[in-house]
């Protein structure tokens, strides 16, 4: 990789610099080595009700651990760090995504299609939910290993677009512009300029634990241990981030984590419903000294899966863009090992890009 591309990569790596939480009510991390701030029995719902994640000029992450010197760490990682996975990077597969949409359209129940990266299409009886649509590359210096090999016109058109947060691999203007601007968007608080730029004005903005209801269908926005940024000059966390708990009209309950580091609050996220399928973003997790405060690795994903008490597990956020040190195809391999160690391999919905899980 050329020096210019490496420098750009370093700037993109700044997306993973967690903002130092400034929550007066939270206690300091007392457990050495933890990359999150323990809740210590505090209720996520109560914290959200008290708006402890709302700051004077930005949102705050009550679950994050304050860190210093992260700017220099990201430069060191991107410019000088030796990648422990270096011998495997040439093996990363280019996997064009082809999808036969007819079975999805014909299915009368609920289905989940893993399109690419974190882009998911959920068909819920007569409605279509599209999550974090990214249809193409995000930056010229980051390779897209799963280019779409189908026409977007063939895809079931979404009734609702769900955005988890504003990092560029999740909120992509070009992809949004390829969709009908009259499509209803469900997003965290903020991001006004992003949706205005693509002419999308039918929006429902949600704070943590707020919900959008449509008949028997409920979409609840839930906390995640992450952060967001669109412009490093403006600064991080000017808008909110999180995941979704989706009670489908067809019956199954689906949890979509969005990007999240591990934290000790997953049990609380299962308080409202019994979750049938938990979809965790598992990718860009190496090196752990840098990524642990932003993304879960496969071992932590399995732990969170157990704590959220879901019936089945699926992962996204892998295979498309190499945003961490690990090769794009390693997350499923590493997850299989972690699940096997816990005797949970049979509960994994192992979808590749372009594949669909039918309930």
Tab-separated table of C-alpha atoms in Angstrom:
chain	number	residue	atom	x	y	z
A	1	UNK	CA	0.000	0.000	0.000
A	2	UNK	CA	1.402	3.435	-0.940
A	3	UNK	CA	2.250	6.018	1.683
A	4	UNK	CA	-0.610	8.300	0.542
A	5	UNK	CA	-3.145	5.499	0.858
A	6	UNK	CA	-1.760	4.567	4.261
A	7	UNK	CA	-2.176	8.161	5.411
A	8	UNK	CA	-5.781	8.223	4.217
A	9	UNK	CA	-6.275	4.903	5.971
A	10	UNK	CA	-4.999	6.456	9.168
A	11	UNK	CA	-7.528	9.249	8.881
A	12	UNK	CA	-10.316	6.737	8.382
A	13	UNK	CA	-9.020	4.808	11.363
A	14	UNK	CA	-9.883	7.891	13.391
A	15	UNK	CA	-13.513	6.787	12.997
A	16	UNK	CA	-12.726	4.254	15.687
A	17	UNK	CA	-11.463	6.740	18.249
A	18	UNK	CA	-14.051	6.576	21.043
A	19	UNK	CA	-14.945	9.965	22.480
A	20	UNK	CA	-14.130	10.292	26.166
A	21	UNK	CA	-17.366	9.921	28.081
A	22	UNK	CA	-18.186	12.845	30.330
A	23	UNK	CA	-20.947	11.407	32.481
A	24	UNK	CA	-20.827	12.864	35.952
A	25	UNK	CA	-23.119	10.229	37.401
A	26	UNK	CA	-21.028	7.313	36.183
A	27	UNK	CA	-18.302	5.816	38.318
A	28	UNK	CA	-14.731	5.404	37.156
A	29	UNK	CA	-13.729	2.017	35.788
A	30	UNK	CA	-12.381	0.102	38.764
A	31	UNK	CA	-11.599	-3.137	36.987
A	32	UNK	CA	-8.137	-3.100	35.452
A	33	UNK	CA	-8.045	-4.066	31.805
A	34	UNK	CA	-11.728	-3.533	31.004
A	35	UNK	CA	-12.355	-1.643	27.783
A	36	UNK	CA	-15.838	-0.580	28.876
A	37	UNK	CA	-17.316	1.168	31.898
A	38	UNK	CA	-19.317	-1.374	33.964
A	39	UNK	CA	-22.940	-0.515	34.580
A	40	UNK	CA	-22.627	-1.787	38.159
A	41	UNK	CA	-26.309	-2.637	38.319
A	42	UNK	CA	-27.499	0.608	36.749
A	43	UNK	CA	-30.469	0.351	34.411
A	44	UNK	CA	-29.877	1.253	30.774
A	45	UNK	CA	-33.498	2.269	30.461
A	46	UNK	CA	-33.253	4.570	33.471
A	47	UNK	CA	-30.010	6.061	32.170
A	48	UNK	CA	-31.764	6.758	28.875
A	49	UNK	CA	-34.794	8.234	30.647
A	50	UNK	CA	-32.490	10.582	32.566
A	51	UNK	CA	-30.691	11.361	29.294
A	52	UNK	CA	-27.263	10.649	30.732
A	53	UNK	CA	-26.089	10.146	27.157
A	54	UNK	CA	-27.010	13.738	26.240
A	55	UNK	CA	-24.237	16.318	26.617
A	56	UNK	CA	-24.303	20.060	26.137
A	57	UNK	CA	-22.911	19.966	22.599
A	58	UNK	CA	-22.625	16.257	21.793
A	59	UNK	CA	-23.912	12.853	22.804
A	60	UNK	CA	-22.029	10.823	25.397
A	61	UNK	CA	-21.368	7.126	25.811
A	62	UNK	CA	-21.993	6.113	29.444
A	63	UNK	CA	-20.450	2.693	28.725
A	64	UNK	CA	-17.115	3.906	27.370
A	65	UNK	CA	-13.844	4.207	29.243
A	66	UNK	CA	-12.019	7.551	28.903
A	67	UNK	CA	-8.739	7.163	27.105
A	68	UNK	CA	-5.948	9.537	26.228
A	69	UNK	CA	-3.448	9.574	23.388
A	70	UNK	CA	-5.763	7.823	20.941
A	71	UNK	CA	-4.892	10.123	18.049
A	72	UNK	CA	-1.274	9.016	18.202
A	73	UNK	CA	-2.329	5.410	18.656
A	74	UNK	CA	-4.312	5.389	15.426
A	75	UNK	CA	-1.405	6.937	13.535
A	76	UNK	CA	0.959	4.370	15.027
A	77	UNK	CA	-1.432	1.538	14.140
A	78	UNK	CA	-1.989	2.578	10.539
A	79	UNK	CA	1.500	3.806	9.694
A	80	UNK	CA	3.918	1.728	11.761
A	81	UNK	CA	2.079	-1.271	13.215
A	82	UNK	CA	3.066	-4.764	12.077
A	83	UNK	CA	-0.050	-6.742	11.172
A	84	UNK	CA	-0.100	-10.175	12.824
A	85	UNK	CA	-2.407	-11.380	9.999
A	86	UNK	CA	-0.083	-10.170	7.245
A	87	UNK	CA	0.579	-13.653	5.855
A	88	UNK	CA	-3.147	-14.158	5.164
A	89	UNK	CA	-4.047	-10.863	3.506
A	90	UNK	CA	-3.332	-12.120	-0.012
A	91	UNK	CA	-5.929	-14.863	0.547
A	92	UNK	CA	-8.836	-12.436	0.969
A	93	UNK	CA	-11.494	-13.544	-1.545
A	94	UNK	CA	-13.223	-11.261	-4.000
A	95	UNK	CA	-16.858	-12.403	-3.813
A	96	UNK	CA	-19.329	-10.663	-6.149
A	97	UNK	CA	-22.821	-10.758	-4.644
A	98	UNK	CA	-25.598	-12.264	-6.740
A	99	UNK	CA	-29.085	-12.604	-5.253
A	100	UNK	CA	-32.191	-14.315	-6.610
A	101	UNK	CA	-34.815	-12.033	-5.115
A	102	UNK	CA	-37.840	-14.002	-6.312
A	103	UNK	CA	-37.960	-16.425	-3.323
A	104	UNK	CA	-37.702	-13.435	-0.976
A	105	UNK	CA	-40.549	-11.641	-2.723
A	106	UNK	CA	-42.691	-14.775	-2.749
A	107	UNK	CA	-42.140	-15.639	0.922
A	108	UNK	CA	-45.189	-14.707	3.005
A	109	UNK	CA	-43.449	-14.715	6.351
A	110	UNK	CA	-40.226	-13.139	7.626
A	111	UNK	CA	-36.799	-13.389	6.045
A	112	UNK	CA	-33.376	-11.798	6.519
A	113	UNK	CA	-31.028	-11.300	3.563
A	114	UNK	CA	-27.361	-10.516	4.193
A	115	UNK	CA	-26.484	-8.264	1.255
A	116	UNK	CA	-22.979	-7.050	2.153
A	117	UNK	CA	-21.007	-5.537	5.057
A	118	UNK	CA	-23.760	-4.459	7.495
A	119	UNK	CA	-26.472	-4.104	4.874
A	120	UNK	CA	-29.438	-6.317	5.721
A	121	UNK	CA	-32.836	-6.625	4.099
A	122	UNK	CA	-35.637	-7.853	6.338
A	123	UNK	CA	-38.851	-8.877	4.599
A	124	UNK	CA	-41.660	-8.766	7.154
A	125	UNK	CA	-44.836	-10.112	5.532
A	126	UNK	CA	-45.842	-7.121	3.364
A	127	UNK	CA	-43.142	-4.664	4.415
A	128	UNK	CA	-39.424	-4.386	3.660
A	129	UNK	CA	-36.843	-2.995	6.091
A	130	UNK	CA	-33.391	-2.099	4.761
A	131	UNK	CA	-30.637	-1.617	7.345
A	132	UNK	CA	-27.482	0.479	6.810
A	133	UNK	CA	-27.567	0.403	2.992
A	134	UNK	CA	-24.071	0.491	1.475
A	135	UNK	CA	-24.098	-0.744	-2.109
A	136	UNK	CA	-20.631	0.235	-3.289
A	137	UNK	CA	-17.174	1.159	-2.080
A	138	UNK	CA	-16.818	3.859	0.552
A	139	UNK	CA	-13.324	5.222	-0.189
A	140	UNK	CA	-11.011	4.701	-3.139
A	141	UNK	CA	-8.221	3.324	-0.947
A	142	UNK	CA	-10.426	0.690	0.781
A	143	UNK	CA	-11.166	-2.256	-1.462
A	144	UNK	CA	-14.707	-3.577	-1.799
A	145	UNK	CA	-14.442	-7.385	-1.662
A	146	UNK	CA	-18.175	-7.972	-2.244
A	147	UNK	CA	-19.227	-5.869	-5.246
A	148	UNK	CA	-22.881	-6.216	-6.131
A	149	UNK	CA	-23.533	-8.346	-9.202
A	150	UNK	CA	-27.256	-7.622	-9.439
A	151	UNK	CA	-29.351	-4.636	-10.457
A	152	UNK	CA	-30.741	-2.716	-7.502
A	153	UNK	CA	-34.052	-2.439	-9.336
A	154	UNK	CA	-34.504	-6.194	-8.788
A	155	UNK	CA	-34.230	-5.823	-5.005
A	156	UNK	CA	-37.484	-5.497	-3.052
A	157	UNK	CA	-37.791	-1.766	-2.510
A	158	UNK	CA	-37.751	-0.773	1.148
A	159	UNK	CA	-40.685	0.695	3.019
A	160	UNK	CA	-38.381	1.688	5.867
A	161	UNK	CA	-34.649	2.418	5.907
A	162	UNK	CA	-33.017	1.884	9.311
A	163	UNK	CA	-29.708	3.602	10.086
A	164	UNK	CA	-27.685	2.564	13.135
A	165	UNK	CA	-25.081	5.341	13.149
A	166	UNK	CA	-23.150	7.728	10.976
A	167	UNK	CA	-19.797	6.122	10.218
A	168	UNK	CA	-19.273	6.054	6.479
A	169	UNK	CA	-19.518	2.282	6.189
A	170	UNK	CA	-23.078	2.506	7.564
A	171	UNK	CA	-24.495	5.823	6.359
A	172	UNK	CA	-23.574	6.246	2.698
A	173	UNK	CA	-25.082	9.132	0.758
A	174	UNK	CA	-24.566	7.539	-2.658
A	175	UNK	CA	-26.416	4.415	-1.597
A	176	UNK	CA	-29.261	6.424	-0.086
A	177	UNK	CA	-29.467	8.486	-3.276
A	178	UNK	CA	-30.021	5.266	-5.241
A	179	UNK	CA	-33.265	4.698	-3.321
A	180	UNK	CA	-36.639	6.439	-3.559
A	181	UNK	CA	-36.291	9.746	-1.667
A	182	UNK	CA	-39.838	9.321	-0.369
A	183	UNK	CA	-38.836	6.189	1.560
A	184	UNK	CA	-39.418	6.462	5.296
A	185	UNK	CA	-36.162	6.645	7.260
A	186	UNK	CA	-35.776	5.568	10.890
A	187	UNK	CA	-32.575	6.875	12.402
A	188	UNK	CA	-30.936	7.957	15.640
A	189	UNK	CA	-31.253	11.587	16.688
A	190	UNK	CA	-29.344	13.918	14.381
A	191	UNK	CA	-27.957	13.439	10.851
A	192	UNK	CA	-30.226	16.189	9.484
A	193	UNK	CA	-27.699	17.406	6.913
A	194	UNK	CA	-27.038	13.889	5.613
A	195	UNK	CA	-30.656	13.140	4.790
A	196	UNK	CA	-31.357	16.646	3.563
A	197	UNK	CA	-28.509	16.211	1.077
A	198	UNK	CA	-30.265	13.231	-0.533
A	199	UNK	CA	-33.754	14.694	-0.329
A	200	UNK	CA	-35.074	12.314	2.305
A	201	UNK	CA	-37.537	14.194	4.516
A	202	UNK	CA	-39.843	11.387	5.717
A	203	UNK	CA	-37.944	10.634	8.892
A	204	UNK	CA	-38.544	9.285	12.360
A	205	UNK	CA	-35.704	10.136	14.731
A	206	UNK	CA	-35.358	7.963	17.812
A	207	UNK	CA	-33.577	8.330	21.110
A	208	UNK	CA	-32.541	5.256	23.098
A	209	UNK	CA	-35.601	3.139	23.984
A	210	UNK	CA	-37.964	5.140	21.819
A	211	UNK	CA	-39.973	3.147	19.308
A	212	UNK	CA	-41.723	3.330	15.978
A	213	UNK	CA	-44.939	1.311	15.698
A	214	UNK	CA	-46.809	0.221	12.594
A	215	UNK	CA	-49.711	-2.039	13.493
A	216	UNK	CA	-48.251	-5.120	15.205
A	217	UNK	CA	-44.723	-4.194	14.065
A	218	UNK	CA	-42.511	-2.407	16.591
A	219	UNK	CA	-39.010	-1.042	16.036
A	220	UNK	CA	-37.183	-0.056	19.220
A	221	UNK	CA	-33.915	1.864	19.176
A	222	UNK	CA	-31.586	0.507	21.856
A	223	UNK	CA	-28.187	1.529	23.298
A	224	UNK	CA	-24.854	0.350	21.941
A	225	UNK	CA	-21.316	0.832	23.224
A	226	UNK	CA	-20.022	2.805	20.291
A	227	UNK	CA	-19.835	6.349	18.932
A	228	UNK	CA	-20.116	8.187	15.618
A	229	UNK	CA	-18.551	10.892	13.479
A	230	UNK	CA	-19.023	12.341	9.999
A	231	UNK	CA	-16.592	15.249	10.052
A	232	UNK	CA	-13.412	15.310	12.176
A	233	UNK	CA	-13.425	19.111	12.103
A	234	UNK	CA	-16.916	19.278	13.586
A	235	UNK	CA	-16.013	16.466	15.955
A	236	UNK	CA	-17.524	13.170	17.111
A	237	UNK	CA	-20.922	12.292	18.538
A	238	UNK	CA	-22.904	15.206	17.151
A	239	UNK	CA	-25.554	12.603	16.381
A	240	UNK	CA	-26.574	9.425	18.205
A	241	UNK	CA	-25.830	5.727	17.564
A	242	UNK	CA	-27.352	2.399	18.602
A	243	UNK	CA	-29.013	-0.843	17.549
A	244	UNK	CA	-32.557	-2.013	16.876
A	245	UNK	CA	-34.932	-4.496	18.443
A	246	UNK	CA	-37.507	-5.395	15.814
A	247	UNK	CA	-40.766	-7.127	16.717
A	248	UNK	CA	-41.929	-8.217	13.290
A	249	UNK	CA	-45.545	-8.403	12.238
A	250	UNK	CA	-44.813	-11.946	11.100
A	251	UNK	CA	-43.838	-13.098	14.582
A	252	UNK	CA	-40.064	-13.393	15.045
A	253	UNK	CA	-38.193	-10.840	17.114
A	254	UNK	CA	-34.865	-9.731	15.608
A	255	UNK	CA	-32.088	-7.841	17.354
A	256	UNK	CA	-29.633	-5.853	15.211
A	257	UNK	CA	-26.645	-4.712	17.251
A	258	UNK	CA	-25.203	-2.083	14.958
A	259	UNK	CA	-21.560	-1.440	15.744
A	260	UNK	CA	-20.828	-2.029	19.430
A	261	UNK	CA	-18.002	-2.925	21.720
A	262	UNK	CA	-18.791	-5.450	24.398
A	263	UNK	CA	-20.378	-4.127	27.597
A	264	UNK	CA	-22.316	-5.636	30.482
A	265	UNK	CA	-25.774	-4.510	29.354
A	266	UNK	CA	-26.844	-7.116	26.821
A	267	UNK	CA	-29.016	-8.955	29.341
A	268	UNK	CA	-31.073	-5.790	29.763
A	269	UNK	CA	-31.682	-5.520	26.023
A	270	UNK	CA	-33.674	-8.761	26.215
A	271	UNK	CA	-36.080	-7.421	28.850
A	272	UNK	CA	-38.844	-6.475	26.389
A	273	UNK	CA	-39.024	-9.581	24.193
A	274	UNK	CA	-37.731	-13.107	23.702
A	275	UNK	CA	-35.320	-12.680	20.805
A	276	UNK	CA	-35.433	-15.215	17.993
A	277	UNK	CA	-32.412	-13.981	16.022
A	278	UNK	CA	-29.578	-11.765	17.236
A	279	UNK	CA	-27.498	-10.195	14.464
A	280	UNK	CA	-24.182	-8.909	15.768
A	281	UNK	CA	-21.678	-6.809	13.861
A	282	UNK	CA	-18.469	-8.831	14.158
A	283	UNK	CA	-15.588	-7.471	12.141
A	284	UNK	CA	-12.773	-4.911	12.391
A	285	UNK	CA	-11.835	-6.381	15.775
A	286	UNK	CA	-8.045	-6.621	15.445
A	287	UNK	CA	-5.759	-5.495	16.939
A	288	UNK	CA	-7.565	-5.797	20.261
A	289	UNK	CA	-5.472	-3.141	21.987
A	290	UNK	CA	-7.039	-0.640	19.619
A	291	UNK	CA	-10.361	-2.103	18.456
A	292	UNK	CA	-11.762	-3.573	21.682
A	293	UNK	CA	-13.331	-0.261	22.672
A	294	UNK	CA	-15.262	-0.065	19.380
A	295	UNK	CA	-16.023	-3.593	18.120
A	296	UNK	CA	-16.597	-7.042	19.577
A	297	UNK	CA	-14.419	-9.958	18.571
A	298	UNK	CA	-15.959	-13.431	18.039
A	299	UNK	CA	-15.404	-14.524	21.663
A	300	UNK	CA	-17.202	-11.417	22.938
A	301	UNK	CA	-19.919	-11.899	20.333
A	302	UNK	CA	-20.639	-15.373	21.702
A	303	UNK	CA	-20.695	-13.979	25.233
A	304	UNK	CA	-23.139	-11.230	24.223
A	305	UNK	CA	-25.273	-13.826	22.405
A	306	UNK	CA	-25.528	-15.887	25.567
A	307	UNK	CA	-26.378	-12.847	27.654
A	308	UNK	CA	-29.070	-11.577	25.314
A	309	UNK	CA	-30.626	-15.071	25.396
A	310	UNK	CA	-31.462	-15.211	21.687
A	311	UNK	CA	-32.411	-18.484	20.036
A	312	UNK	CA	-30.128	-18.031	17.028
A	313	UNK	CA	-27.078	-15.993	16.099
A	314	UNK	CA	-25.985	-14.345	12.868
A	315	UNK	CA	-23.108	-11.957	12.147
A	316	UNK	CA	-22.590	-9.051	9.750
A	317	UNK	CA	-19.908	-6.353	9.283
A	318	UNK	CA	-17.436	-8.756	7.699
A	319	UNK	CA	-16.222	-9.791	4.254
A	320	UNK	CA	-16.550	-6.455	2.460
A	321	UNK	CA	-14.118	-3.834	3.778
A	322	UNK	CA	-10.922	-4.570	5.693
A	323	UNK	CA	-11.247	-1.959	8.431
A	324	UNK	CA	-9.194	-3.838	11.017
A	325	UNK	CA	-6.085	-5.996	10.812
A	326	UNK	CA	-7.882	-9.313	10.345
A	327	UNK	CA	-8.595	-10.507	6.773
A	328	UNK	CA	-12.150	-9.893	5.651
A	329	UNK	CA	-13.009	-13.608	5.596
A	330	UNK	CA	-11.732	-14.456	9.095
A	331	UNK	CA	-14.708	-13.461	11.311
A	332	UNK	CA	-16.901	-16.516	10.460
A	333	UNK	CA	-13.918	-18.820	10.908
A	334	UNK	CA	-13.069	-17.324	14.291
A	335	UNK	CA	-16.731	-17.304	15.331
A	336	UNK	CA	-17.101	-21.008	14.550
A	337	UNK	CA	-14.239	-21.785	16.934
A	338	UNK	CA	-15.735	-19.635	19.687
A	339	UNK	CA	-19.193	-21.189	19.277
A	340	UNK	CA	-17.799	-24.721	19.243
A	341	UNK	CA	-15.956	-24.106	22.505
A	342	UNK	CA	-19.296	-23.197	24.119
A	343	UNK	CA	-21.291	-25.981	22.455
A	344	UNK	CA	-23.399	-23.451	20.545
A	345	UNK	CA	-22.432	-24.152	16.943
A	346	UNK	CA	-25.903	-25.507	16.078
A	347	UNK	CA	-27.484	-22.128	16.870
A	348	UNK	CA	-25.476	-20.210	14.284
A	349	UNK	CA	-27.271	-18.978	11.166
A	350	UNK	CA	-24.216	-19.087	8.900
A	351	UNK	CA	-25.094	-16.760	6.024
A	352	UNK	CA	-22.685	-15.681	3.330
A	353	UNK	CA	-23.218	-12.493	1.359
A	354	UNK	CA	-26.306	-12.696	-0.816
A	355	UNK	CA	-27.894	-15.506	1.185
A	356	UNK	CA	-31.267	-15.414	2.955
A	357	UNK	CA	-32.562	-16.927	6.175
A	358	UNK	CA	-36.274	-17.761	6.048
A	359	UNK	CA	-38.303	-18.096	9.234
